[in-house]
JSON list of C-alpha atoms in Angstrom, two decimals:
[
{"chain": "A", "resi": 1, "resn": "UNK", "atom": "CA", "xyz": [167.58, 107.34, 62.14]},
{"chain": "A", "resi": 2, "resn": "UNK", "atom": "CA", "xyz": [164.46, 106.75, 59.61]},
{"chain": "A", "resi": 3, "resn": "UNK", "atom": "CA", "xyz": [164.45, 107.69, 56.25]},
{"chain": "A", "resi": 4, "resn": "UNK", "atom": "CA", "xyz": [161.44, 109.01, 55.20]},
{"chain": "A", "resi": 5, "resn": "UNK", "atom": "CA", "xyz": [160.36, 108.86, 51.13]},
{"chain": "A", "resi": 6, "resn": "UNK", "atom": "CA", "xyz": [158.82, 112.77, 50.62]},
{"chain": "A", "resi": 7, "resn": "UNK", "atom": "CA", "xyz": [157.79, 114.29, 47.14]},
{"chain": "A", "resi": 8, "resn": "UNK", "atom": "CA", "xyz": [160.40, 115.87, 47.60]},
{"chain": "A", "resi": 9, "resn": "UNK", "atom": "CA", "xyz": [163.18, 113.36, 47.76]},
{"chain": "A", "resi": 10, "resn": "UNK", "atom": "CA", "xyz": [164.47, 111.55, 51.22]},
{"chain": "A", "resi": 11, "resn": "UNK", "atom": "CA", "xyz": [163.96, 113.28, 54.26]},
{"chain": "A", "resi": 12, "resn": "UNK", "atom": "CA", "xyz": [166.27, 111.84, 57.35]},
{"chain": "A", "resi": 13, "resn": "UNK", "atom": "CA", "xyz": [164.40, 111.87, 60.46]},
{"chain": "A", "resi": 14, "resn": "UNK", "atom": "CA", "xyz": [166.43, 111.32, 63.82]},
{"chain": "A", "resi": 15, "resn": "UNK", "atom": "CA", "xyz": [165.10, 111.08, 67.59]},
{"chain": "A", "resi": 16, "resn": "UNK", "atom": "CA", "xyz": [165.62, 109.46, 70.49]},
{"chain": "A", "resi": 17, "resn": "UNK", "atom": "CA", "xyz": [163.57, 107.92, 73.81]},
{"chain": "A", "resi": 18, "resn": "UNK", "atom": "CA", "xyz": [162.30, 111.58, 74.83]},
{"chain": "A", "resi": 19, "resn": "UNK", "atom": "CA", "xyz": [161.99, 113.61, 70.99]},
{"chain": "A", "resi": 20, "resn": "UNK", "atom": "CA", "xyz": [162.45, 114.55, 67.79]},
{"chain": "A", "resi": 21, "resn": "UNK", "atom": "CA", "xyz": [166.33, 115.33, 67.56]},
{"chain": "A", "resi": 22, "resn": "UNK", "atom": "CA", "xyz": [165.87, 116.98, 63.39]},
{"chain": "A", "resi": 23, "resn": "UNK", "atom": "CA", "xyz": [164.38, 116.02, 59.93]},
{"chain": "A", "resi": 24, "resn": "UNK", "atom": "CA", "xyz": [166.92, 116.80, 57.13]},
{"chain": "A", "resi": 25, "resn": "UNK", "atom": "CA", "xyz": [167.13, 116.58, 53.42]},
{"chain": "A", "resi": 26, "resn": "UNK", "atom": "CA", "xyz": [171.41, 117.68, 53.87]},
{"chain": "A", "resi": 27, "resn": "UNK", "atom": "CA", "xyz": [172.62, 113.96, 54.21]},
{"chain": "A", "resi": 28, "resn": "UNK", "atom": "CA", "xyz": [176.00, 115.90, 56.04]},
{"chain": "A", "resi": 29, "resn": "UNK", "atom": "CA", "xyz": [174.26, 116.64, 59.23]},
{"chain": "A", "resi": 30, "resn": "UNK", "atom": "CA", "xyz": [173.43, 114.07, 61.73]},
{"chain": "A", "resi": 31, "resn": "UNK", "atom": "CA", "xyz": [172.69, 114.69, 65.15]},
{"chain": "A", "resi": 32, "resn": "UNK", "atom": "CA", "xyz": [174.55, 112.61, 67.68]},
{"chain": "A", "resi": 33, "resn": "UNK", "atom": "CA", "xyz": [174.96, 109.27, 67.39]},
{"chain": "A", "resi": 34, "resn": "UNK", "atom": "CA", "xyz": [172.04, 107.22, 65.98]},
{"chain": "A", "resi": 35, "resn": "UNK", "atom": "CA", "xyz": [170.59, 104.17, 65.21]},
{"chain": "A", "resi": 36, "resn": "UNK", "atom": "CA", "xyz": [168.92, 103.27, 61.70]},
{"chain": "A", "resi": 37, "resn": "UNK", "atom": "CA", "xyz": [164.98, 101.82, 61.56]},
{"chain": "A", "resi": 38, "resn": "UNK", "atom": "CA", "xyz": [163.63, 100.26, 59.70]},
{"chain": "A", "resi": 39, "resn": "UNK", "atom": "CA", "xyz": [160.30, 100.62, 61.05]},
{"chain": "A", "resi": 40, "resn": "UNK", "atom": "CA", "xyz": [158.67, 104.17, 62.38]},
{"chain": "A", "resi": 41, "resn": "UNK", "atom": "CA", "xyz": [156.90, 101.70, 64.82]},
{"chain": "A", "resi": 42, "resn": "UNK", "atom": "CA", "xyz": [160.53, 101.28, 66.75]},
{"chain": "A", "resi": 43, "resn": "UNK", "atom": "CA", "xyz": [160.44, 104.57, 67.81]},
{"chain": "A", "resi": 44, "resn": "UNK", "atom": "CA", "xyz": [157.32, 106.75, 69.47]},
{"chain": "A", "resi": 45, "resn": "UNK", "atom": "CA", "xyz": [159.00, 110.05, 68.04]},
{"chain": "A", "resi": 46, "resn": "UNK", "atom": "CA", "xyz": [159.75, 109.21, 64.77]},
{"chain": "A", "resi": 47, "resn": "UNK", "atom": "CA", "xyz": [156.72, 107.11, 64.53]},
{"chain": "A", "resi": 48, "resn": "UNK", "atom": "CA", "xyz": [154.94, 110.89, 65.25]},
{"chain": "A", "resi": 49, "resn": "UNK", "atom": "CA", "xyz": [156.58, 112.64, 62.70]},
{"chain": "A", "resi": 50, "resn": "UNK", "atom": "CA", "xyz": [155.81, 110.30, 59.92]},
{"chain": "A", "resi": 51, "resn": "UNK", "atom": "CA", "xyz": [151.81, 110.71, 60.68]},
{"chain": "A", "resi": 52, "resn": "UNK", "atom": "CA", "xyz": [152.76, 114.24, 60.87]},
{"chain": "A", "resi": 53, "resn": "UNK", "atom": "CA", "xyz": [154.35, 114.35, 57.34]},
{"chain": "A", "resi": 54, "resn": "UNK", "atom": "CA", "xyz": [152.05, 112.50, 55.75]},
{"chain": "A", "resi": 55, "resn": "UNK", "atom": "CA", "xyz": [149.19, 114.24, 56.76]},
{"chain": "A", "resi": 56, "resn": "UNK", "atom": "CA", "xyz": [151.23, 117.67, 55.37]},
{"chain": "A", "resi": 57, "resn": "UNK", "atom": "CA", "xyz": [152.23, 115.84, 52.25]},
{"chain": "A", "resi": 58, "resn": "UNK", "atom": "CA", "xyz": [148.50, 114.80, 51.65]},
{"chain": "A", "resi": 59, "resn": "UNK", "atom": "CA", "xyz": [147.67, 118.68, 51.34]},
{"chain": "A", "resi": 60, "resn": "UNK", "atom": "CA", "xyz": [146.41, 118.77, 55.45]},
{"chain": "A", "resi": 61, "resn": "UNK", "atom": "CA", "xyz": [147.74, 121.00, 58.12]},
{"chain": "A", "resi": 62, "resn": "UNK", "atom": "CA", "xyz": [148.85, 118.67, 60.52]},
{"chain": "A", "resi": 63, "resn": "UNK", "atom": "CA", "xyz": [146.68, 119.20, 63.97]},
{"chain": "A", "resi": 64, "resn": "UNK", "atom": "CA", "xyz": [150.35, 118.63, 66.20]},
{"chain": "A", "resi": 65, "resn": "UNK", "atom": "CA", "xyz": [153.57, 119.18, 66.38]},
{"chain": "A", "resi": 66, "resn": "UNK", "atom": "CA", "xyz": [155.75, 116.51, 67.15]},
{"chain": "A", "resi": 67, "resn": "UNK", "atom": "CA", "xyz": [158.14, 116.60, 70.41]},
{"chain": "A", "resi": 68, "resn": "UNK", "atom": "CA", "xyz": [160.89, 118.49, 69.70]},
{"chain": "A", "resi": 69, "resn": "UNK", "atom": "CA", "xyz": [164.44, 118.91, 71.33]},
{"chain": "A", "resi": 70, "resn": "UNK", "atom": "CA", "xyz": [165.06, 122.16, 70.12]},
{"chain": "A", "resi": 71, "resn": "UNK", "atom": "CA", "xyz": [168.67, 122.52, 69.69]},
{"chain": "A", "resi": 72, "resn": "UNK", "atom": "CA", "xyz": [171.37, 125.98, 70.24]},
{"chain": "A", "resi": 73, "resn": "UNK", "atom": "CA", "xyz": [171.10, 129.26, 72.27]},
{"chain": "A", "resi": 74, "resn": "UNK", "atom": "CA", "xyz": [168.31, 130.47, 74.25]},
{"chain": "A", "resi": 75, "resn": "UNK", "atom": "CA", "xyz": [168.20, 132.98, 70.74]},
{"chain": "A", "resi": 76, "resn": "UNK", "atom": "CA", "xyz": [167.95, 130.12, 68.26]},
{"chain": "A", "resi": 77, "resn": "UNK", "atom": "CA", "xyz": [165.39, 128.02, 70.53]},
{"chain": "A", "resi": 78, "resn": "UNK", "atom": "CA", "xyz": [163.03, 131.67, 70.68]},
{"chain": "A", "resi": 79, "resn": "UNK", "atom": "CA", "xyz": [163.04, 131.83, 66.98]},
{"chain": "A", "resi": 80, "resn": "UNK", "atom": "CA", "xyz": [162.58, 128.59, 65.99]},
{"chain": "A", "resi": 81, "resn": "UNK", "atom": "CA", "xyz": [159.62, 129.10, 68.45]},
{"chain": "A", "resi": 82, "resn": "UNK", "atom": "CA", "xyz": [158.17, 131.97, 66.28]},
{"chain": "A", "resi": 83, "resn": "UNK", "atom": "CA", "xyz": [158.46, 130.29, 62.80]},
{"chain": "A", "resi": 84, "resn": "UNK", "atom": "CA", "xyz": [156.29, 127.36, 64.51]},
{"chain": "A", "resi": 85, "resn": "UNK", "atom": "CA", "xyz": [153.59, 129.64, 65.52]},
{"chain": "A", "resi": 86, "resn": "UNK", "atom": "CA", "xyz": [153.67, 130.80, 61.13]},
{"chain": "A", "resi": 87, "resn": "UNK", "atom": "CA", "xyz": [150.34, 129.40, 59.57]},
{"chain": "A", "resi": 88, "resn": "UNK", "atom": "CA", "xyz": [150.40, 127.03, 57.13]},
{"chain": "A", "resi": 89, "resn": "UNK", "atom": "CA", "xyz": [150.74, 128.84, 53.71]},
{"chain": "A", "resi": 90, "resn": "UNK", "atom": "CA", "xyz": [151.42, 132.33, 55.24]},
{"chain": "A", "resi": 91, "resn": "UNK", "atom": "CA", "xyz": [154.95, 134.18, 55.46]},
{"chain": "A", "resi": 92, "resn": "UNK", "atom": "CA", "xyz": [156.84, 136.21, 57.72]},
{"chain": "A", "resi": 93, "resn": "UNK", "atom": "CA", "xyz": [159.85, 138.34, 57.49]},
{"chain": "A", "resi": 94, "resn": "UNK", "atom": "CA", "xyz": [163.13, 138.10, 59.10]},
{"chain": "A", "resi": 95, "resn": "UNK", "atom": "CA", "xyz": [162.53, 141.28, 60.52]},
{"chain": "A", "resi": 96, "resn": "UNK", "atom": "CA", "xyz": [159.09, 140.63, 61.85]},
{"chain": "A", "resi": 97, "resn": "UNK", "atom": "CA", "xyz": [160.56, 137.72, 63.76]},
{"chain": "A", "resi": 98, "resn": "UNK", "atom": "CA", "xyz": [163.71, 139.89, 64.59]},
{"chain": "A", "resi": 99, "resn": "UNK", "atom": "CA", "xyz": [160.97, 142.15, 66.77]},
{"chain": "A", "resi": 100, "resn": "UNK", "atom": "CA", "xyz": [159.11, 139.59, 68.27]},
{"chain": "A", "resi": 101, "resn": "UNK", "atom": "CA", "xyz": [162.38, 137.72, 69.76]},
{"chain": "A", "resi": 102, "resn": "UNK", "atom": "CA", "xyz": [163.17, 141.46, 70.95]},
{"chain": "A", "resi": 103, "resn": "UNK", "atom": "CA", "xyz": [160.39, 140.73, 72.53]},
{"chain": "A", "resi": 104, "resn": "UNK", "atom": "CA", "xyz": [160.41, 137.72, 73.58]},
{"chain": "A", "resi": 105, "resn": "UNK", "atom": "CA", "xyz": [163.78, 138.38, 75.26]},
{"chain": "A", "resi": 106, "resn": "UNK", "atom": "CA", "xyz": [163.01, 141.60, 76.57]},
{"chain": "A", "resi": 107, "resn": "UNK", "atom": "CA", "xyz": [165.63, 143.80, 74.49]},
{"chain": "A", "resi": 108, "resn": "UNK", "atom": "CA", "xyz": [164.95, 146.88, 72.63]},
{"chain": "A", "resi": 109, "resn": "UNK", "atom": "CA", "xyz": [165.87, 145.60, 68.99]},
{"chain": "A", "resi": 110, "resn": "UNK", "atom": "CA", "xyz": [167.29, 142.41, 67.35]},
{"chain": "A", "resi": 111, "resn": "UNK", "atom": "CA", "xyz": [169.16, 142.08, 64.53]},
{"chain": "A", "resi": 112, "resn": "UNK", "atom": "CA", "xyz": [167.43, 140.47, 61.56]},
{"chain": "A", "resi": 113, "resn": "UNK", "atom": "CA", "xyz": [170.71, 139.31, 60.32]},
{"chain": "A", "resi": 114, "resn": "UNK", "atom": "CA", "xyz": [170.81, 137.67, 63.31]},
{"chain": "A", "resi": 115, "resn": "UNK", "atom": "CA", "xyz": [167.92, 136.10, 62.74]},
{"chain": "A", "resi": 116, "resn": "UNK", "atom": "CA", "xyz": [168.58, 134.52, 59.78]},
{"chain": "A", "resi": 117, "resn": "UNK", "atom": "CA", "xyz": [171.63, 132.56, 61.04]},
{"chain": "A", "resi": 118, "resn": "UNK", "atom": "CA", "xyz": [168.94, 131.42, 63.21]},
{"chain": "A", "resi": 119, "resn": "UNK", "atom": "CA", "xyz": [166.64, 130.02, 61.20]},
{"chain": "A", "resi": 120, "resn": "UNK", "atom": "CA", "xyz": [169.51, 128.90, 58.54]},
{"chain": "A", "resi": 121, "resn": "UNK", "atom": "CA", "xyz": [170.58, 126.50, 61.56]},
{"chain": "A", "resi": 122, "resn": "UNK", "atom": "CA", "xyz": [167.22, 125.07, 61.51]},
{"chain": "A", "resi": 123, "resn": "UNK", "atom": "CA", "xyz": [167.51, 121.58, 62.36]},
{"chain": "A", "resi": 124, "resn": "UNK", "atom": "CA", "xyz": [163.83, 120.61, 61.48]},
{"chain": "A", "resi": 125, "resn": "UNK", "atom": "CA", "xyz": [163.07, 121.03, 57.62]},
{"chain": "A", "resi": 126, "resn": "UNK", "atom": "CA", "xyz": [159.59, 121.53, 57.35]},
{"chain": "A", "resi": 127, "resn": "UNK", "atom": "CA", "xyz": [158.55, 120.78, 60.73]},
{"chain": "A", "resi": 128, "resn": "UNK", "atom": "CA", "xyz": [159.79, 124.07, 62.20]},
{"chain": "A", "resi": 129, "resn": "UNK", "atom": "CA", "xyz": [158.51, 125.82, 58.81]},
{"chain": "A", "resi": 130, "resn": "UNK", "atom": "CA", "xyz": [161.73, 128.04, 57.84]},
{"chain": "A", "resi": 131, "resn": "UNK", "atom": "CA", "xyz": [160.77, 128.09, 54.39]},
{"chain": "A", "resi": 132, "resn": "UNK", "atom": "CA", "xyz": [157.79, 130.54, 55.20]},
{"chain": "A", "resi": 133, "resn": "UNK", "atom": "CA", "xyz": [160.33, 132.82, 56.32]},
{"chain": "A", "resi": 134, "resn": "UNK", "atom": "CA", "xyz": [161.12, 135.67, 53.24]},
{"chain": "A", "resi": 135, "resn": "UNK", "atom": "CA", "xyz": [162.90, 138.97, 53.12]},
{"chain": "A", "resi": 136, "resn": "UNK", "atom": "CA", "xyz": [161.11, 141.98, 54.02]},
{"chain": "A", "resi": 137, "resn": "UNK", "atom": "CA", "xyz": [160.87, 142.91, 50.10]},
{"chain": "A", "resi": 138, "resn": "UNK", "atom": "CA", "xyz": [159.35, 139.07, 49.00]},
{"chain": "A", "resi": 139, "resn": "UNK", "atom": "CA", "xyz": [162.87, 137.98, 48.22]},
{"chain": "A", "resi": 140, "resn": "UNK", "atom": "CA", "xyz": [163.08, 134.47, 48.32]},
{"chain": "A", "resi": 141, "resn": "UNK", "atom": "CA", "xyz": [166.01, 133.05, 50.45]},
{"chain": "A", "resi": 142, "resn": "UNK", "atom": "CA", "xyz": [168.20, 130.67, 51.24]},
{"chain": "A", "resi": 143, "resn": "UNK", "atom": "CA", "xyz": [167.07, 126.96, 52.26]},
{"chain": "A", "resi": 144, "resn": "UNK", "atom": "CA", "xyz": [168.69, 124.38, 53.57]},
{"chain": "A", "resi": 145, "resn": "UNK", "atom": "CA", "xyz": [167.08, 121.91, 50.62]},
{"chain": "A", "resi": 146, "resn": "UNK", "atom": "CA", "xyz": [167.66, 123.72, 48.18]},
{"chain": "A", "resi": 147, "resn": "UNK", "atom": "CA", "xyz": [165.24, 127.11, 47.15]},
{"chain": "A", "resi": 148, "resn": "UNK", "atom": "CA", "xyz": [163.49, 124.33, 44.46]},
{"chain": "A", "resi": 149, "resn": "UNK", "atom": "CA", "xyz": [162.58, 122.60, 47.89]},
{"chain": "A", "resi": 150, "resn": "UNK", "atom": "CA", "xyz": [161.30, 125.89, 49.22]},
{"chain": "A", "resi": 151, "resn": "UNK", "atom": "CA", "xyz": [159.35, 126.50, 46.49]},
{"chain": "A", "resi": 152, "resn": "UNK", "atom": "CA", "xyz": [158.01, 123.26, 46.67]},
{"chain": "A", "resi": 153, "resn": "UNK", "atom": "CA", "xyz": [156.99, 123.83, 49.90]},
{"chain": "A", "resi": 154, "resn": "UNK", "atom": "CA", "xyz": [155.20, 126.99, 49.54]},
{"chain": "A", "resi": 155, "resn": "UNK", "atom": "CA", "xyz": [152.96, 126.27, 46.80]},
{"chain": "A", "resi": 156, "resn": "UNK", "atom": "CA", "xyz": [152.49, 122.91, 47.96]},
{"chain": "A", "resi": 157, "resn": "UNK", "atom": "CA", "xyz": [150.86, 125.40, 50.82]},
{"chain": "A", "resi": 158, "resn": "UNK", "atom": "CA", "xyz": [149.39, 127.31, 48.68]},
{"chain": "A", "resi": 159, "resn": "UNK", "atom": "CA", "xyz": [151.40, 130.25, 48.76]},
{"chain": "A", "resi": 160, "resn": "UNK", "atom": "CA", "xyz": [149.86, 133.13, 46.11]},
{"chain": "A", "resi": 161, "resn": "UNK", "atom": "CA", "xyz": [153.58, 134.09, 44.46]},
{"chain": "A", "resi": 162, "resn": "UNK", "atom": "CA", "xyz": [152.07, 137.37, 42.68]},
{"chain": "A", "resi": 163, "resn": "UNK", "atom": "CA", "xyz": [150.03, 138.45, 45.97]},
{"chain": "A", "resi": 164, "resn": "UNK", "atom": "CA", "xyz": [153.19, 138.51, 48.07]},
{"chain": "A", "resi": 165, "resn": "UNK", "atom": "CA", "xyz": [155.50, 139.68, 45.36]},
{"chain": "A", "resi": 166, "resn": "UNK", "atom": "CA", "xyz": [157.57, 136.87, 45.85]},
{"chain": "A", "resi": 167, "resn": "UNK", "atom": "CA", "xyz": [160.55, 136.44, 43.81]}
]
């Protein structure tokens, strides 16, 4: 476990020999057992994700994506797949990812609700960008960090508020 100083407060940042194991600004959740750092250098993984944040925190959209052990069902693993393919500074709805994991998982329809207790579980703040995800009528919602965290985030992305009637 590294703690990582963000604009936005600490960010804890846990992985192991083989990945990234989640990046969280809830102190509660830890993922296994861990080791602190001191040092990013100590491990490969969390070495990654610090170039990676900085590089987002300096205003860049950061040209990888860490390794990732992507945690829950099949479900959760497929949607936390979509948000990573959301561009930097654009959104997408819970229903828009609801159809694609249809998709994705060859069913007819998914449930949107569903979706969001997917990406609510996220276990990779910022990394696996859940805080581009927005209800279907620009209704800001929920975020693990805190919705002054997620509108942090988006404008730090430069989000346009009024163009996507966010609120």
């Amino acid at each position: 476990m590294y703690y990582y100083n963000s604009p936005m407060g600490l960010l804890k940042l846990c992985a192991d020999e083989d990945s990234l194991l989640g990046v969280w600004f809830n102190e509660d959740k830890i993922y296994g057992s861990v080791e602190h750092i001191d040092s990013p250098a100590a491990n490969k993984h969390i070495a990654d994700t610090v170039r990676w944040l900085d590089e987002y925190f300096r205003g860049n959209t950061p040209s990888f994506t860490p390794e990732l052990k992507l945690h829950g069902s099949e479900f959760r693993k497929i949607v936390s797949r979509i948000m990573l393919e959301i561009p930097c500074g654009e959104l997408c709805t819970y229903s828009e990812i609801a159809s694609e994991a249809a998709r994705r998982l060859g069913k007819e329809r998914m449930s949107a609700q569903a979706v969001g207790g997917a990406v609510g579980a996220n276990e990779f703040s910022i990394i696996v960008p859940c805080h581009r995800v927005v209800g279907k009528d620009g209704k800001l919602t929920g975020y693990a960090g805190g919705m002054e965290k997620k509108i942090y985030l988006l404008h730090h992305e430069g989000v346009d508020f009024k163009k996507h009637n966010l609120r």
